[in-house]
PDB file of C-alpha atoms in Angstrom:
ATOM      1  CA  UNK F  30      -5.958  82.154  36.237  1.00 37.00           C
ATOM      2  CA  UNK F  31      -3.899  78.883  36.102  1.00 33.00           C
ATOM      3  CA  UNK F  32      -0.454  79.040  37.646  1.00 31.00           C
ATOM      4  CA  UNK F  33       0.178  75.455  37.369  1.00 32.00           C
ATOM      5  CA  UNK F  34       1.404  72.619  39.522  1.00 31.00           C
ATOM      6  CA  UNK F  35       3.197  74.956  42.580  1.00 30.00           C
ATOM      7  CA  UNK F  36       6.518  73.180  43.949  1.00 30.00           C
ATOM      8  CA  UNK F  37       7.199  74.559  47.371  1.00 31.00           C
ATOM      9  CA  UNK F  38      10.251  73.866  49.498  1.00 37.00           C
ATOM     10  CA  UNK F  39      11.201  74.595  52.983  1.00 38.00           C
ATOM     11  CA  UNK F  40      14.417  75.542  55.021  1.00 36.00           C
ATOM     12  CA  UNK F  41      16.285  74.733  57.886  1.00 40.00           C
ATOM     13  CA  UNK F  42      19.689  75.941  58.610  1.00 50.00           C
ATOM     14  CA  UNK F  43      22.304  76.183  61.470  1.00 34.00           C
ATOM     15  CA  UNK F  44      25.737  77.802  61.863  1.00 30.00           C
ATOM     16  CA  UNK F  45      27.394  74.568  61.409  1.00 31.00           C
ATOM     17  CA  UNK F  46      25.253  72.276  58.863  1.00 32.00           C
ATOM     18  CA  UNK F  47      21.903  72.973  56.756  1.00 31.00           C
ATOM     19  CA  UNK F  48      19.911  71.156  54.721  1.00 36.00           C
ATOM     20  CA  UNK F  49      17.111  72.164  52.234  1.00 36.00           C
ATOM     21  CA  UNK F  50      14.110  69.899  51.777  1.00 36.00           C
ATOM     22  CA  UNK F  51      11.229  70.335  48.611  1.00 38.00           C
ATOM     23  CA  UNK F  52       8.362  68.750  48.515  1.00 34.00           C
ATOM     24  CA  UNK F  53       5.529  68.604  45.741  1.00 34.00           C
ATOM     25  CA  UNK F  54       2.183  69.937  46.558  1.00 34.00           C
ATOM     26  CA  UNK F  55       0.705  66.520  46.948  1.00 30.00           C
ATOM     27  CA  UNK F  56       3.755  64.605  47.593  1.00 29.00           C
ATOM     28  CA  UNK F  57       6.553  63.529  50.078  1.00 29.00           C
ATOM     29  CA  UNK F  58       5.835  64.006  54.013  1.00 27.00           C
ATOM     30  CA  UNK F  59       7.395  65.703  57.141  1.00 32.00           C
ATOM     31  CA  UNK F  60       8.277  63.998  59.987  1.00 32.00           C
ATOM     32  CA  UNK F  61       8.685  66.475  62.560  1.00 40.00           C
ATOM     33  CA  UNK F  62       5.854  69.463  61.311  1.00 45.00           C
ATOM     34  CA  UNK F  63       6.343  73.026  61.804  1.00 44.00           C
ATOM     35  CA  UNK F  64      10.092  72.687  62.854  1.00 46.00           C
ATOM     36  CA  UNK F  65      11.839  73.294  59.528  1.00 51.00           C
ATOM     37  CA  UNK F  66      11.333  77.172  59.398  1.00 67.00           C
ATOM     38  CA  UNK F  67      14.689  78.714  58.861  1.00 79.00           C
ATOM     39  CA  UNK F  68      17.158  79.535  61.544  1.00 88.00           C
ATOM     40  CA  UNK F  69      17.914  83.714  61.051  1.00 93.00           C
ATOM     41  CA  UNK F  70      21.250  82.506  62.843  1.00 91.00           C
ATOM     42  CA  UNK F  71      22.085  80.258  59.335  1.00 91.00           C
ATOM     43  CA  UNK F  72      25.247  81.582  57.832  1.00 88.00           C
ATOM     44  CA  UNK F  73      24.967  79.820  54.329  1.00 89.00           C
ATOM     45  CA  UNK F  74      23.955  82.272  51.550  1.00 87.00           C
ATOM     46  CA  UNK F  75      22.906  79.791  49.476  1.00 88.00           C
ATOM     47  CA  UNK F  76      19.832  78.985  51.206  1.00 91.00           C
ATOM     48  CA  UNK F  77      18.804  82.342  52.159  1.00 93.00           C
ATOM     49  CA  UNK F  78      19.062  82.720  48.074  1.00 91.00           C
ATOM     50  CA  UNK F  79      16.722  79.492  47.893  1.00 93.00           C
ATOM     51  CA  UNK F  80      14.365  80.701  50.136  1.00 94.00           C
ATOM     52  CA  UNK F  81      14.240  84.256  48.341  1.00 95.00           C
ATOM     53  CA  UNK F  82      13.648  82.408  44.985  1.00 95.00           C
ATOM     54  CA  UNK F  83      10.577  80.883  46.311  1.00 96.00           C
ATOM     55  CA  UNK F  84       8.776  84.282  47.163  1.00 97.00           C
ATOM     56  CA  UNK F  85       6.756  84.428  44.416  1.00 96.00           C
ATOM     57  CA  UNK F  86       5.347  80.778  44.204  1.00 96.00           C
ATOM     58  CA  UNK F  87       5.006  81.739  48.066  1.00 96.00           C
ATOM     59  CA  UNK F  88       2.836  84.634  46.905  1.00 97.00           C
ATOM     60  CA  UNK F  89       0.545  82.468  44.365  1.00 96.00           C
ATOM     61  CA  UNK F  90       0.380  79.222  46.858  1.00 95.00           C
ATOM     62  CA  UNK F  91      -1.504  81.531  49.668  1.00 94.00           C
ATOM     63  CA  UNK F  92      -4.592  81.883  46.804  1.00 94.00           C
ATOM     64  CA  UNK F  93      -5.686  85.297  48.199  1.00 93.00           C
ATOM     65  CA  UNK F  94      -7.769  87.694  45.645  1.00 87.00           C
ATOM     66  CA  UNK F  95      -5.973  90.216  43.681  1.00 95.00           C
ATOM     67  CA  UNK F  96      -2.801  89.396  46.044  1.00 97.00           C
ATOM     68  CA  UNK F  97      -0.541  88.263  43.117  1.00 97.00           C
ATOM     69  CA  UNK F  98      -1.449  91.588  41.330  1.00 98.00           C
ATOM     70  CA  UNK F  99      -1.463  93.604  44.480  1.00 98.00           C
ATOM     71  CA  UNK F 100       2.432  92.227  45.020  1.00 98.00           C
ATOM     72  CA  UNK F 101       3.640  93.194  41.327  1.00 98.00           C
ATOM     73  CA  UNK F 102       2.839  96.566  41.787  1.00 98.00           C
ATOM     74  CA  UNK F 103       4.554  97.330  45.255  1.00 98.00           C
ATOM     75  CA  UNK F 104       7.722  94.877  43.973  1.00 98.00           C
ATOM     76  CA  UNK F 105       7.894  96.567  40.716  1.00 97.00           C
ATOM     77  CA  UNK F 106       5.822  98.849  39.726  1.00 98.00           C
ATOM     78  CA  UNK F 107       5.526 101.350  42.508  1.00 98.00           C
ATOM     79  CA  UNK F 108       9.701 101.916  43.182  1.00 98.00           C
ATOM     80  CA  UNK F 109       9.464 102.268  39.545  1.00 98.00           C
ATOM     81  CA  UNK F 110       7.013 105.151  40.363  1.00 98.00           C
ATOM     82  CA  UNK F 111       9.598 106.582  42.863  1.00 98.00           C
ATOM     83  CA  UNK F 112      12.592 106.284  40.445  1.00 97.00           C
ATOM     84  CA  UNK F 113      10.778 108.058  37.554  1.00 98.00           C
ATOM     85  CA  UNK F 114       9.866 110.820  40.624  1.00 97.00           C
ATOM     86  CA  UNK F 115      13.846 111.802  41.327  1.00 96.00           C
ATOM     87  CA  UNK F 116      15.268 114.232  42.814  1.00 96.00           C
ATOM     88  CA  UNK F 117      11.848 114.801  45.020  1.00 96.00           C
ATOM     89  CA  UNK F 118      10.588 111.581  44.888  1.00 98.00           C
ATOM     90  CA  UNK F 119       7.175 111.358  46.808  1.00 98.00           C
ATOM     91  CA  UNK F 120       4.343 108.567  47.284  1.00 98.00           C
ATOM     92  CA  UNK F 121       0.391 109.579  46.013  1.00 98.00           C
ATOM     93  CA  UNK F 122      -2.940 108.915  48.348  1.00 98.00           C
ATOM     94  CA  UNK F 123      -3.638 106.172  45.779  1.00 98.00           C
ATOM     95  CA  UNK F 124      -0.904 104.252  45.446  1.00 98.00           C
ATOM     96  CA  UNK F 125      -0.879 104.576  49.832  1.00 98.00           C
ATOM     97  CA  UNK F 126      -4.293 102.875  49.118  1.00 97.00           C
ATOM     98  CA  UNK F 127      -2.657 100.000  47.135  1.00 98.00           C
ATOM     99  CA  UNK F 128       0.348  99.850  49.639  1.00 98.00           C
ATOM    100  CA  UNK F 129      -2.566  99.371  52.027  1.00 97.00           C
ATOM    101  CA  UNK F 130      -4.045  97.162  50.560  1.00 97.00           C
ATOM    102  CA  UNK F 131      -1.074  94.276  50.023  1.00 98.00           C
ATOM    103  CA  UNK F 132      -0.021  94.563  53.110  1.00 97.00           C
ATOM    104  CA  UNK F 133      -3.414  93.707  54.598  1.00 96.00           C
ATOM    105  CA  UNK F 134      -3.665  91.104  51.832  1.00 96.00           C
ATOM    106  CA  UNK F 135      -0.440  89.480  52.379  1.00 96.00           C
ATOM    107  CA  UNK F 136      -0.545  89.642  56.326  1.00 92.00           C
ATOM    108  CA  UNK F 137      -3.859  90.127  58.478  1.00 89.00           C
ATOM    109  CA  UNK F 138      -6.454  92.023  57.083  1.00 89.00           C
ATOM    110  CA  UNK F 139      -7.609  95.548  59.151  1.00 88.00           C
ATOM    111  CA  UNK F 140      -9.792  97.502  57.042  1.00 87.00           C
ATOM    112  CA  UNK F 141     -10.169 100.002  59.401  1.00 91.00           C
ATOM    113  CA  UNK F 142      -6.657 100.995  58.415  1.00 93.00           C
ATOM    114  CA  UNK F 143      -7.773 101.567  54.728  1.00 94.00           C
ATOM    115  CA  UNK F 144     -10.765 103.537  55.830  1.00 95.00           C
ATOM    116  CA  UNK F 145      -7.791 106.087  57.755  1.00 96.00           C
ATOM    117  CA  UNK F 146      -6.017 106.227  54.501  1.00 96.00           C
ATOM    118  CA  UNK F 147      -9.132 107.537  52.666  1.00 95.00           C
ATOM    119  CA  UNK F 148     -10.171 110.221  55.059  1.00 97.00           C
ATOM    120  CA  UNK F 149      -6.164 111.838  54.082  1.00 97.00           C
ATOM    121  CA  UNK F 150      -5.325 114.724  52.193  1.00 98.00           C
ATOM    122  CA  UNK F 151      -3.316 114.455  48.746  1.00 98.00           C
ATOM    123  CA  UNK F 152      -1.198 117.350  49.726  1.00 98.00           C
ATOM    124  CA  UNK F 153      -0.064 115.753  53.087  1.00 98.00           C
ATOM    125  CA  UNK F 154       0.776 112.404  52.058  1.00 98.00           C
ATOM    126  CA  UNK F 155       3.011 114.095  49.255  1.00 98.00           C
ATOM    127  CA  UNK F 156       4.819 116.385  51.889  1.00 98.00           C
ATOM    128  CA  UNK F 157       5.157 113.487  54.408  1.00 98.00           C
ATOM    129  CA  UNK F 158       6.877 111.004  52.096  1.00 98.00           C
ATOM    130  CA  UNK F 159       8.929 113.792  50.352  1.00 98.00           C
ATOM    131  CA  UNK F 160      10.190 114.689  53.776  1.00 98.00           C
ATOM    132  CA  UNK F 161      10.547 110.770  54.552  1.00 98.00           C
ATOM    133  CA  UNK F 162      12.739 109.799  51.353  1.00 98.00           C
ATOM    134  CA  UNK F 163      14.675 112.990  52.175  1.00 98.00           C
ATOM    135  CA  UNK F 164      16.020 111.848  55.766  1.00 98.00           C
ATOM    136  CA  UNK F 165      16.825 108.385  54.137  1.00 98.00           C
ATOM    137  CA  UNK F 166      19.257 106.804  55.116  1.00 97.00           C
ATOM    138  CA  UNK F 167      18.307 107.933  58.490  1.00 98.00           C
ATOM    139  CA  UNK F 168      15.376 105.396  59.228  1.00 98.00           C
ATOM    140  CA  UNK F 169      14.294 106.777  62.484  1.00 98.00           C
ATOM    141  CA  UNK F 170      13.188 110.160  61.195  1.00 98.00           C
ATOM    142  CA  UNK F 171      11.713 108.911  58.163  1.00 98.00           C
ATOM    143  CA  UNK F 172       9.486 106.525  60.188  1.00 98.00           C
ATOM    144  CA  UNK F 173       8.173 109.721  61.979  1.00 98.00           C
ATOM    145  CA  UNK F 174       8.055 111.742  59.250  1.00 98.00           C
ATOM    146  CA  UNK F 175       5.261 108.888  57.785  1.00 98.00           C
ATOM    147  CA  UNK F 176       3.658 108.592  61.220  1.00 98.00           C
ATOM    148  CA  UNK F 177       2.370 112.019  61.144  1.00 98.00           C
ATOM    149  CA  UNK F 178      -0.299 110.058  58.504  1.00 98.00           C
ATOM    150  CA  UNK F 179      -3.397 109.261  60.245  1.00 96.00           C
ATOM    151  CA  UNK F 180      -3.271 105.285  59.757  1.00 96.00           C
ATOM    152  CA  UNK F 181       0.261 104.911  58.979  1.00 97.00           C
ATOM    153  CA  UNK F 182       2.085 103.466  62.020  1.00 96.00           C
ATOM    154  CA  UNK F 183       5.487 101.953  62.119  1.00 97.00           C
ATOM    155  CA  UNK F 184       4.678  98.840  60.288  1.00 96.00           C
ATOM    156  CA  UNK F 185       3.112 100.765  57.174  1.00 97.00           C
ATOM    157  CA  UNK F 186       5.795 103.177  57.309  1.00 98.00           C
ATOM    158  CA  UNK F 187       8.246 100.549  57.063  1.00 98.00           C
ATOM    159  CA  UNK F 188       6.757  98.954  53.718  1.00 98.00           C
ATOM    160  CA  UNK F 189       6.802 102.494  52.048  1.00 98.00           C
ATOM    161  CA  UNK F 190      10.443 102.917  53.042  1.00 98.00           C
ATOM    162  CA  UNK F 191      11.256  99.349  51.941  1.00 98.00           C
ATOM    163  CA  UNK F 192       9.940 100.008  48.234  1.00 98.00           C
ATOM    164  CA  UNK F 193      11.735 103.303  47.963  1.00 98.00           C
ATOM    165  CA  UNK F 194      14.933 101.787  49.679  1.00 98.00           C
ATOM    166  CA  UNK F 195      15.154  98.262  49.990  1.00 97.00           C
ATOM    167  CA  UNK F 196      18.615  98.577  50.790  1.00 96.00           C
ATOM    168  CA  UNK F 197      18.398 100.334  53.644  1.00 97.00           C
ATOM    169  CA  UNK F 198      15.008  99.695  54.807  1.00 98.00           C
ATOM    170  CA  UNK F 199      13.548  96.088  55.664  1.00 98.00           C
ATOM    171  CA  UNK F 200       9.390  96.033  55.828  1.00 98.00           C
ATOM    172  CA  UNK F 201       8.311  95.109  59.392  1.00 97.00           C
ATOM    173  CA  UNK F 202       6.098  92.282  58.372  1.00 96.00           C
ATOM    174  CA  UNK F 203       4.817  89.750  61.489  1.00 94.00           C
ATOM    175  CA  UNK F 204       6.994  86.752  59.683  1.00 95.00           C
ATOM    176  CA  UNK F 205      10.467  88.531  59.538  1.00 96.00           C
ATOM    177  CA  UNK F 206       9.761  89.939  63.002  1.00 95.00           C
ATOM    178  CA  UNK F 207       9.044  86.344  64.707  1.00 94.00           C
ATOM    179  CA  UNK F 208      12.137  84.885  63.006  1.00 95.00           C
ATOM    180  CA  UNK F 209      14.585  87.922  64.002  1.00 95.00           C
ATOM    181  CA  UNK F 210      13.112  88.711  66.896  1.00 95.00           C
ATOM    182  CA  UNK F 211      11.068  86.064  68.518  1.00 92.00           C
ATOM    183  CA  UNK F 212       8.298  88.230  68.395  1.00 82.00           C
ATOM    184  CA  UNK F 213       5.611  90.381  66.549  1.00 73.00           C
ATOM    185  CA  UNK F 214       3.262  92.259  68.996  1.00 80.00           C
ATOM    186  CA  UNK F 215       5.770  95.380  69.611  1.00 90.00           C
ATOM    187  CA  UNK F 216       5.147  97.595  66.499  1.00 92.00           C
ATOM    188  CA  UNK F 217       6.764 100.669  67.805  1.00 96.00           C
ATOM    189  CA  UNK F 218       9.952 102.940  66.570  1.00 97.00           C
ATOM    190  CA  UNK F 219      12.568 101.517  68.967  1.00 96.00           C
ATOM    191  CA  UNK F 220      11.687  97.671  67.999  1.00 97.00           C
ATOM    192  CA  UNK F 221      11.694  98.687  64.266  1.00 97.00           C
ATOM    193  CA  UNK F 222      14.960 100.248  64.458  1.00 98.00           C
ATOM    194  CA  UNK F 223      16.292  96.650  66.013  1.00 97.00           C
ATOM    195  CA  UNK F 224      14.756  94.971  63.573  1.00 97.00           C
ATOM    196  CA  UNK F 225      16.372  96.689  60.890  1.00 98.00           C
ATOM    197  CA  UNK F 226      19.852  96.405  62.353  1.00 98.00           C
ATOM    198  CA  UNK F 227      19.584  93.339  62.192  1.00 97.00           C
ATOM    199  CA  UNK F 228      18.401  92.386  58.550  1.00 97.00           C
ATOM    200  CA  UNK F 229      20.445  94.860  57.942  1.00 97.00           C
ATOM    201  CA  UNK F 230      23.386  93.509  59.465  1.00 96.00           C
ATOM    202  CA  UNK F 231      22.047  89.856  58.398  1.00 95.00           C
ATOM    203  CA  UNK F 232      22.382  91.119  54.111  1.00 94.00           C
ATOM    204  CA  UNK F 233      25.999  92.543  54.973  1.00 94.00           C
ATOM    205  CA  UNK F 234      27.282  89.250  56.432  1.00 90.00           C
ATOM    206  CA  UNK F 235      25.607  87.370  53.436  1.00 88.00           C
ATOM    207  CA  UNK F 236      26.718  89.093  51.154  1.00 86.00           C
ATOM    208  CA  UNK F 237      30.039  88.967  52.211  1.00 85.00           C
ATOM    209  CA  UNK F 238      30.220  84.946  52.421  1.00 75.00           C
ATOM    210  CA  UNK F 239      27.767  84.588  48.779  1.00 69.00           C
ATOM    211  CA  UNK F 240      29.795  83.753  45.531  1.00 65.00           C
ATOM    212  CA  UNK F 241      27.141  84.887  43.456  1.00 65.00           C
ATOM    213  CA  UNK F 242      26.920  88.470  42.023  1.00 65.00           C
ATOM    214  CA  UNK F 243      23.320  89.912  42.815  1.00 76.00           C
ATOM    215  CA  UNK F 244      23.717  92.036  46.127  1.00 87.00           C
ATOM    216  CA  UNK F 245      21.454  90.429  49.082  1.00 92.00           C
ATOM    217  CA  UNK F 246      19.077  93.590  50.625  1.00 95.00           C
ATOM    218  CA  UNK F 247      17.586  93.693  54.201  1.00 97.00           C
ATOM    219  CA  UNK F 248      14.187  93.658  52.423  1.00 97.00           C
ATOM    220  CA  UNK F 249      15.632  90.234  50.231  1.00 96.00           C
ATOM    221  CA  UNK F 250      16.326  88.850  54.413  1.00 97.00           C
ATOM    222  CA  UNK F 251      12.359  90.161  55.069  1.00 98.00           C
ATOM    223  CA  UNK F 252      10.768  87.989  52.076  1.00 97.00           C
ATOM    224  CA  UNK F 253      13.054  85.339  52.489  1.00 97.00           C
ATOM    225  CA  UNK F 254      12.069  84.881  56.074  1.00 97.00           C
ATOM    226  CA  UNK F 255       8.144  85.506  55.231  1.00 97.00           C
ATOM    227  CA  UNK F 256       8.314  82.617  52.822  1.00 96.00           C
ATOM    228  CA  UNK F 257      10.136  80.878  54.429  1.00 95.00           C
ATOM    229  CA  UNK F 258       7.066  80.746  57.318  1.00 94.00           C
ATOM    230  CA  UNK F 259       5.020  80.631  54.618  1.00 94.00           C
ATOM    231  CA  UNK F 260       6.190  77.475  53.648  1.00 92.00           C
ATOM    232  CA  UNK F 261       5.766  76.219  57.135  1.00 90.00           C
ATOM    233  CA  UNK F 262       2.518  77.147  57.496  1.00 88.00           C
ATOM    234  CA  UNK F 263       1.535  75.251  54.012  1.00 85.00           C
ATOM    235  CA  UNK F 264       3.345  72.242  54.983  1.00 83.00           C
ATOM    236  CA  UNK F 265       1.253  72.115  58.763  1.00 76.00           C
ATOM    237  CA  UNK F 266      -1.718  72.392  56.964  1.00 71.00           C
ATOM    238  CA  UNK F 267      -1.138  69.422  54.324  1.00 66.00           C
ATOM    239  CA  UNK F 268      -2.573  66.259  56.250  1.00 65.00           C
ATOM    240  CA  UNK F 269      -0.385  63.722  57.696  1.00 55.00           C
ATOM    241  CA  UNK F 270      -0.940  60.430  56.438  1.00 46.00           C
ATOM    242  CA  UNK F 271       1.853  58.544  58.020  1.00 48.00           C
ATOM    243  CA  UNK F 272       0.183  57.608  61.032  1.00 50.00           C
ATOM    244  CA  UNK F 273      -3.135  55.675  59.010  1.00 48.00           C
ATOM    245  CA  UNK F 274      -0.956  54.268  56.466  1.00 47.00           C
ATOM    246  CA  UNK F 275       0.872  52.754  59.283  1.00 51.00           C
ATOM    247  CA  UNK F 276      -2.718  51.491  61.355  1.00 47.00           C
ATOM    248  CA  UNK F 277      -3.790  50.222  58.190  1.00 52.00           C
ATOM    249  CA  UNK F 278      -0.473  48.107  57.886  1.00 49.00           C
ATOM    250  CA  UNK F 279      -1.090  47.336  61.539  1.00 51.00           C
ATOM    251  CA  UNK F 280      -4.693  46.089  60.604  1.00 45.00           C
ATOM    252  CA  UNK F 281      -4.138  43.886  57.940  1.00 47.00           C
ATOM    253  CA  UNK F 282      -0.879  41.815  59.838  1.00 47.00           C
ATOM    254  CA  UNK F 283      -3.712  41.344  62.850  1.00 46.00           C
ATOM    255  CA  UNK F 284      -6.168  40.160  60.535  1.00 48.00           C
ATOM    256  CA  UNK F 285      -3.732  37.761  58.694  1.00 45.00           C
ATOM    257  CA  UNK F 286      -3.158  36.385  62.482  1.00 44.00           C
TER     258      UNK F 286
END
């Protein structure tokens, strides 16, 4: 599948100024690598809204099997599912599997968890997320009510949560938890619940200062964030030719000499 020529940008912002660099896939240069990832501090909406609108080339620039599908269906498709499911709204053993599955895909790959997901009953998932969309908004019992799932820890909990209420709930991915938090190794309740404050409190403030219509969810901060280090991480790996280009031009005066 041909997606075309991906243009990718990246994103640096502080309280006081910001700017907002793009660079073609095989053009333009960095001059100080890796230190453009956004600022969670920045208080202009506009470029969290930049960042956000990049998500999806984010998605198709990592070139990971099946992950551009995989991301349709928990973006669209599967709150769709929930929707369609009201009042009792509930997530199958299946679709778990897919959940599984794009989260691995999109972050670091653990089969082992897939292999827990298999081994569950039909009947318990269903009662487990029933009783987990029920105790929305309150995030900390819904997280245990989905940990009772053999497999399904915080993290994983988080993503179901954050496709049935992305308003409320902000998926705990290792990108969004770096940038908030400084950190991604504590994947327990009580870190979860700070990390959700604080998307959380990062959508209300830019939603408050943003001109533009379209209301700004903690799960909009997440993915902005993610591809935001995405973004990073693409640029790092693009070689830097400054410093030949500059020994060649070195070369050449020495040799006219």
């Amino acid at each position: 599948m041909t997606f075309g020529n991906l243009i990718f940008g990246n994103y640096h912002c502080s309280s006081s100024n910001y700017k907002v660099e793009k660079w073609g896939k095989r053009e333009g240069r960095v001059s100080s690598r890796g230190k453009n990832r956004m600022d969670f501090q920045c208080s202009n909406a506009g470029v969290w809204r930049e960042a956000l609108s990049t998500y999806s080339a984010r998605i198709v620039s990592l070139n990971k099997p099946q992950l551009v599908s995989l991301d349709d269906f928990y973006c669209n498709q599967l709150p769709a599912l929930f929707r369609q499911r009201n009042p009792n709204p509930y997530i199958t053993k299946s679709e778990l599997s897919v959940l599984m599955q794009w989260k691995l895909t999109r972050g670091k790959w653990r089969p082992r968890l897939l292999d827990f997901v298999s081994s569950l009953e039909e009947d318990l998932v269903k009662s487990a997320s029933q009783k987990a969309f029920q105790s929305m908004p309150d995030i900390s019992k819904a997280i245990s009510e989905l940990t009772v799932l053999k497999g399904v820890g915080p993290a994983t909990a988080s993503a179901i949560l954050a496709a049935y209420a992305p308003d409320v709930a902000p998926f705990m991915s290792d990108e969004a938890m770096v940038a908030a938090l400084g950190n991604s190794k504590d994947y327990t309740l009580k870190q979860y619940l700070v990390f959700a404050d604080k998307l959380q409190n990062k959508a209300r403030m830019e939603n408050e200062l943003s001109l533009e219509g379209d209301s700004f969810t903690p799960s909009d901060v997440e993915r902005a964030l993610w591809s935001s280090a995405v973004g990073t991480k693409l640029l790092d790996s693009v070689p830097d030719l400054e410093p030949k280009m500059n020994t060649n031009r070195n070369s050449k005066r020495k040799r006219k000499q």
